């Protein structure tokens, strides 16, 4: 099994949810191209931030709504089960998701699931 951290997904999520430099259609198109390029043969763990950059919640000035939207998009876009979840993400999920610590999985509520279904 080969893999690497999905920095491209990180870039797309930040460009859309933080810097607002992508339209919805540009974000969707770039995301589809990115996911199609690698296929399923490469493991790509996704993430919203890491220790080498400003934390997501900080760059959005504490806007938990943006963090939650980015988290939903992150969980929907990443390969199932391949996620790095910083503490702020887990803290932000209390009202939108259910975190299962035994399986390290997050489940979306019905409305969010319907929004992000393809």
PDB file of N, CA, C and O in Angstrom, residues 2-3 8 10 21 24 26 32-33 35 37 48 50 52 54 72 77-78 80 91-92 94-95 102 108 111:
ATOM      1  N   UNK A   2       0.683   2.118  -0.964  1.00  0.00           N
ATOM      2  CA  UNK A   2       1.418   3.370  -1.043  1.00  0.00           C
ATOM      3  C   UNK A   2       0.506   4.513  -0.649  1.00  0.00           C
ATOM      4  O   UNK A   2      -0.705   4.460  -0.841  1.00  0.00           O
ATOM      5  N   UNK A   3       1.108   5.581  -0.140  1.00  0.00           N
ATOM      6  CA  UNK A   3       0.302   6.728   0.214  1.00  0.00           C
ATOM      7  C   UNK A   3       1.139   7.931   0.590  1.00  0.00           C
ATOM      8  O   UNK A   3       2.355   7.842   0.758  1.00  0.00           O
ATOM      9  N   UNK A   8      -2.904  18.514  -1.445  1.00  0.00           N
ATOM     10  CA  UNK A   8      -3.738  19.166  -2.456  1.00  0.00           C
ATOM     11  C   UNK A   8      -5.152  19.379  -1.917  1.00  0.00           C
ATOM     12  O   UNK A   8      -5.747  20.442  -2.110  1.00  0.00           O
ATOM     13  N   UNK A  10      -5.917  19.692   1.219  1.00  0.00           N
ATOM     14  CA  UNK A  10      -5.731  20.766   2.200  1.00  0.00           C
ATOM     15  C   UNK A  10      -5.764  22.130   1.514  1.00  0.00           C
ATOM     16  O   UNK A  10      -6.464  23.046   1.953  1.00  0.00           O
ATOM     17  N   UNK A  21     -11.084  32.064  -2.410  1.00  0.00           N
ATOM     18  CA  UNK A  21     -10.496  32.359  -3.724  1.00  0.00           C
ATOM     19  C   UNK A  21     -10.989  31.409  -4.815  1.00  0.00           C
ATOM     20  O   UNK A  21     -10.542  31.501  -5.955  1.00  0.00           O
ATOM     21  N   UNK A  24     -17.819  27.944  -5.943  1.00  0.00           N
ATOM     22  CA  UNK A  24     -18.306  26.590  -5.672  1.00  0.00           C
ATOM     23  C   UNK A  24     -17.997  25.672  -6.847  1.00  0.00           C
ATOM     24  O   UNK A  24     -17.498  24.554  -6.664  1.00  0.00           O
ATOM     25  N   UNK A  26     -15.674  26.013  -9.177  1.00  0.00           N
ATOM     26  CA  UNK A  26     -14.229  25.803  -9.294  1.00  0.00           C
ATOM     27  C   UNK A  26     -13.744  24.798  -8.256  1.00  0.00           C
ATOM     28  O   UNK A  26     -12.926  23.922  -8.556  1.00  0.00           O
ATOM     29  N   UNK A  32     -12.962  17.150  -7.944  1.00  0.00           N
ATOM     30  CA  UNK A  32     -13.232  15.976  -8.772  1.00  0.00           C
ATOM     31  C   UNK A  32     -11.989  15.560  -9.559  1.00  0.00           C
ATOM     32  O   UNK A  32     -11.671  14.378  -9.653  1.00  0.00           O
ATOM     33  N   UNK A  33     -11.289  16.517 -10.145  1.00  0.00           N
ATOM     34  CA  UNK A  33     -10.063  16.212 -10.891  1.00  0.00           C
ATOM     35  C   UNK A  33      -9.014  15.589  -9.980  1.00  0.00           C
ATOM     36  O   UNK A  33      -8.360  14.614 -10.345  1.00  0.00           O
ATOM     37  N   UNK A  35      -9.384  13.964  -7.082  1.00  0.00           N
ATOM     38  CA  UNK A  35      -9.735  12.615  -6.629  1.00  0.00           C
ATOM     39  C   UNK A  35      -9.647  11.598  -7.762  1.00  0.00           C
ATOM     40  O   UNK A  35      -9.248  10.456  -7.551  1.00  0.00           O
ATOM     41  N   UNK A  37      -7.587  11.711 -10.342  1.00  0.00           N
ATOM     42  CA  UNK A  37      -6.205  11.546 -10.787  1.00  0.00           C
ATOM     43  C   UNK A  37      -5.518  10.363 -10.109  1.00  0.00           C
ATOM     44  O   UNK A  37      -4.841   9.577 -10.759  1.00  0.00           O
ATOM     45  N   UNK A  48      -7.097  19.251   7.699  1.00  0.00           N
ATOM     46  CA  UNK A  48      -7.413  20.672   7.550  1.00  0.00           C
ATOM     47  C   UNK A  48      -6.256  21.578   7.940  1.00  0.00           C
ATOM     48  O   UNK A  48      -6.203  22.734   7.537  1.00  0.00           O
ATOM     49  N   UNK A  50      -2.030  21.427  10.127  1.00  0.00           N
ATOM     50  CA  UNK A  50      -1.025  20.634  10.829  1.00  0.00           C
ATOM     51  C   UNK A  50      -0.140  21.557  11.655  1.00  0.00           C
ATOM     52  O   UNK A  50      -0.356  22.775  11.677  1.00  0.00           O
ATOM     53  N   UNK A  52       2.729  22.680  11.161  1.00  0.00           N
ATOM     54  CA  UNK A  52       3.597  23.585  10.397  1.00  0.00           C
ATOM     55  C   UNK A  52       2.863  24.792   9.825  1.00  0.00           C
ATOM     56  O   UNK A  52       3.436  25.550   9.042  1.00  0.00           O
ATOM     57  N   UNK A  54      -0.680  27.737  10.428  1.00  0.00           N
ATOM     58  CA  UNK A  54      -1.687  28.265  11.344  1.00  0.00           C
ATOM     59  C   UNK A  54      -2.894  27.338  11.344  1.00  0.00           C
ATOM     60  O   UNK A  54      -3.315  26.855  10.297  1.00  0.00           O
ATOM     61  N   UNK A  72     -17.006  18.939   7.268  1.00  0.00           N
ATOM     62  CA  UNK A  72     -17.935  18.092   6.512  1.00  0.00           C
ATOM     63  C   UNK A  72     -17.402  17.810   5.111  1.00  0.00           C
ATOM     64  O   UNK A  72     -17.434  16.672   4.636  1.00  0.00           O
ATOM     65  N   UNK A  77     -14.820  14.308   1.233  1.00  0.00           N
ATOM     66  CA  UNK A  77     -13.884  14.273   0.113  1.00  0.00           C
ATOM     67  C   UNK A  77     -12.758  13.269   0.284  1.00  0.00           C
ATOM     68  O   UNK A  77     -12.249  12.736  -0.686  1.00  0.00           O
ATOM     69  N   UNK A  78     -12.329  13.055   1.515  1.00  0.00           N
ATOM     70  CA  UNK A  78     -11.202  12.161   1.760  1.00  0.00           C
ATOM     71  C   UNK A  78     -11.607  10.714   1.572  1.00  0.00           C
ATOM     72  O   UNK A  78     -12.779  10.371   1.661  1.00  0.00           O
ATOM     73  N   UNK A  80     -12.417   7.152   2.595  1.00  0.00           N
ATOM     74  CA  UNK A  80     -13.047   6.714   3.844  1.00  0.00           C
ATOM     75  C   UNK A  80     -12.024   6.097   4.796  1.00  0.00           C
ATOM     76  O   UNK A  80     -11.280   5.208   4.427  1.00  0.00           O
ATOM     77  N   UNK A  91     -13.520  18.783  18.536  1.00  0.00           N
ATOM     78  CA  UNK A  91     -14.319  19.699  19.354  1.00  0.00           C
ATOM     79  C   UNK A  91     -15.436  20.340  18.552  1.00  0.00           C
ATOM     80  O   UNK A  91     -16.511  20.595  19.065  1.00  0.00           O
ATOM     81  N   UNK A  92     -15.198  20.604  17.287  1.00  0.00           N
ATOM     82  CA  UNK A  92     -16.182  21.292  16.459  1.00  0.00           C
ATOM     83  C   UNK A  92     -17.291  20.372  15.987  1.00  0.00           C
ATOM     84  O   UNK A  92     -18.294  20.846  15.472  1.00  0.00           O
ATOM     85  N   UNK A  94     -19.277  18.405  17.724  1.00  0.00           N
ATOM     86  CA  UNK A  94     -20.279  18.025  18.710  1.00  0.00           C
ATOM     87  C   UNK A  94     -21.722  18.164  18.241  1.00  0.00           C
ATOM     88  O   UNK A  94     -22.553  17.333  18.537  1.00  0.00           O
ATOM     89  N   UNK A  95     -22.029  19.181  17.463  1.00  0.00           N
ATOM     90  CA  UNK A  95     -23.431  19.374  17.079  1.00  0.00           C
ATOM     91  C   UNK A  95     -23.749  18.903  15.662  1.00  0.00           C
ATOM     92  O   UNK A  95     -24.891  18.967  15.250  1.00  0.00           O
ATOM     93  N   UNK A 102     -13.901   4.157  18.878  1.00  0.00           N
ATOM     94  CA  UNK A 102     -13.432   2.784  18.692  1.00  0.00           C
ATOM     95  C   UNK A 102     -13.072   2.494  17.243  1.00  0.00           C
ATOM     96  O   UNK A 102     -12.114   1.789  16.963  1.00  0.00           O
ATOM     97  N   UNK A 108     -22.138  11.360   9.593  1.00  0.00           N
ATOM     98  CA  UNK A 108     -22.862  12.596   9.337  1.00  0.00           C
ATOM     99  C   UNK A 108     -24.323  12.435   9.726  1.00  0.00           C
ATOM    100  O   UNK A 108     -24.895  11.369   9.565  1.00  0.00           O
ATOM    101  N   UNK A 111     -29.293  15.240   7.521  1.00  0.00           N
ATOM    102  CA  UNK A 111     -29.313  16.429   6.653  1.00  0.00           C
ATOM    103  C   UNK A 111     -27.956  16.655   6.010  1.00  0.00           C
ATOM    104  O   UNK A 111     -27.862  16.860   4.806  1.00  0.00           O
TER     105      UNK A 111
END
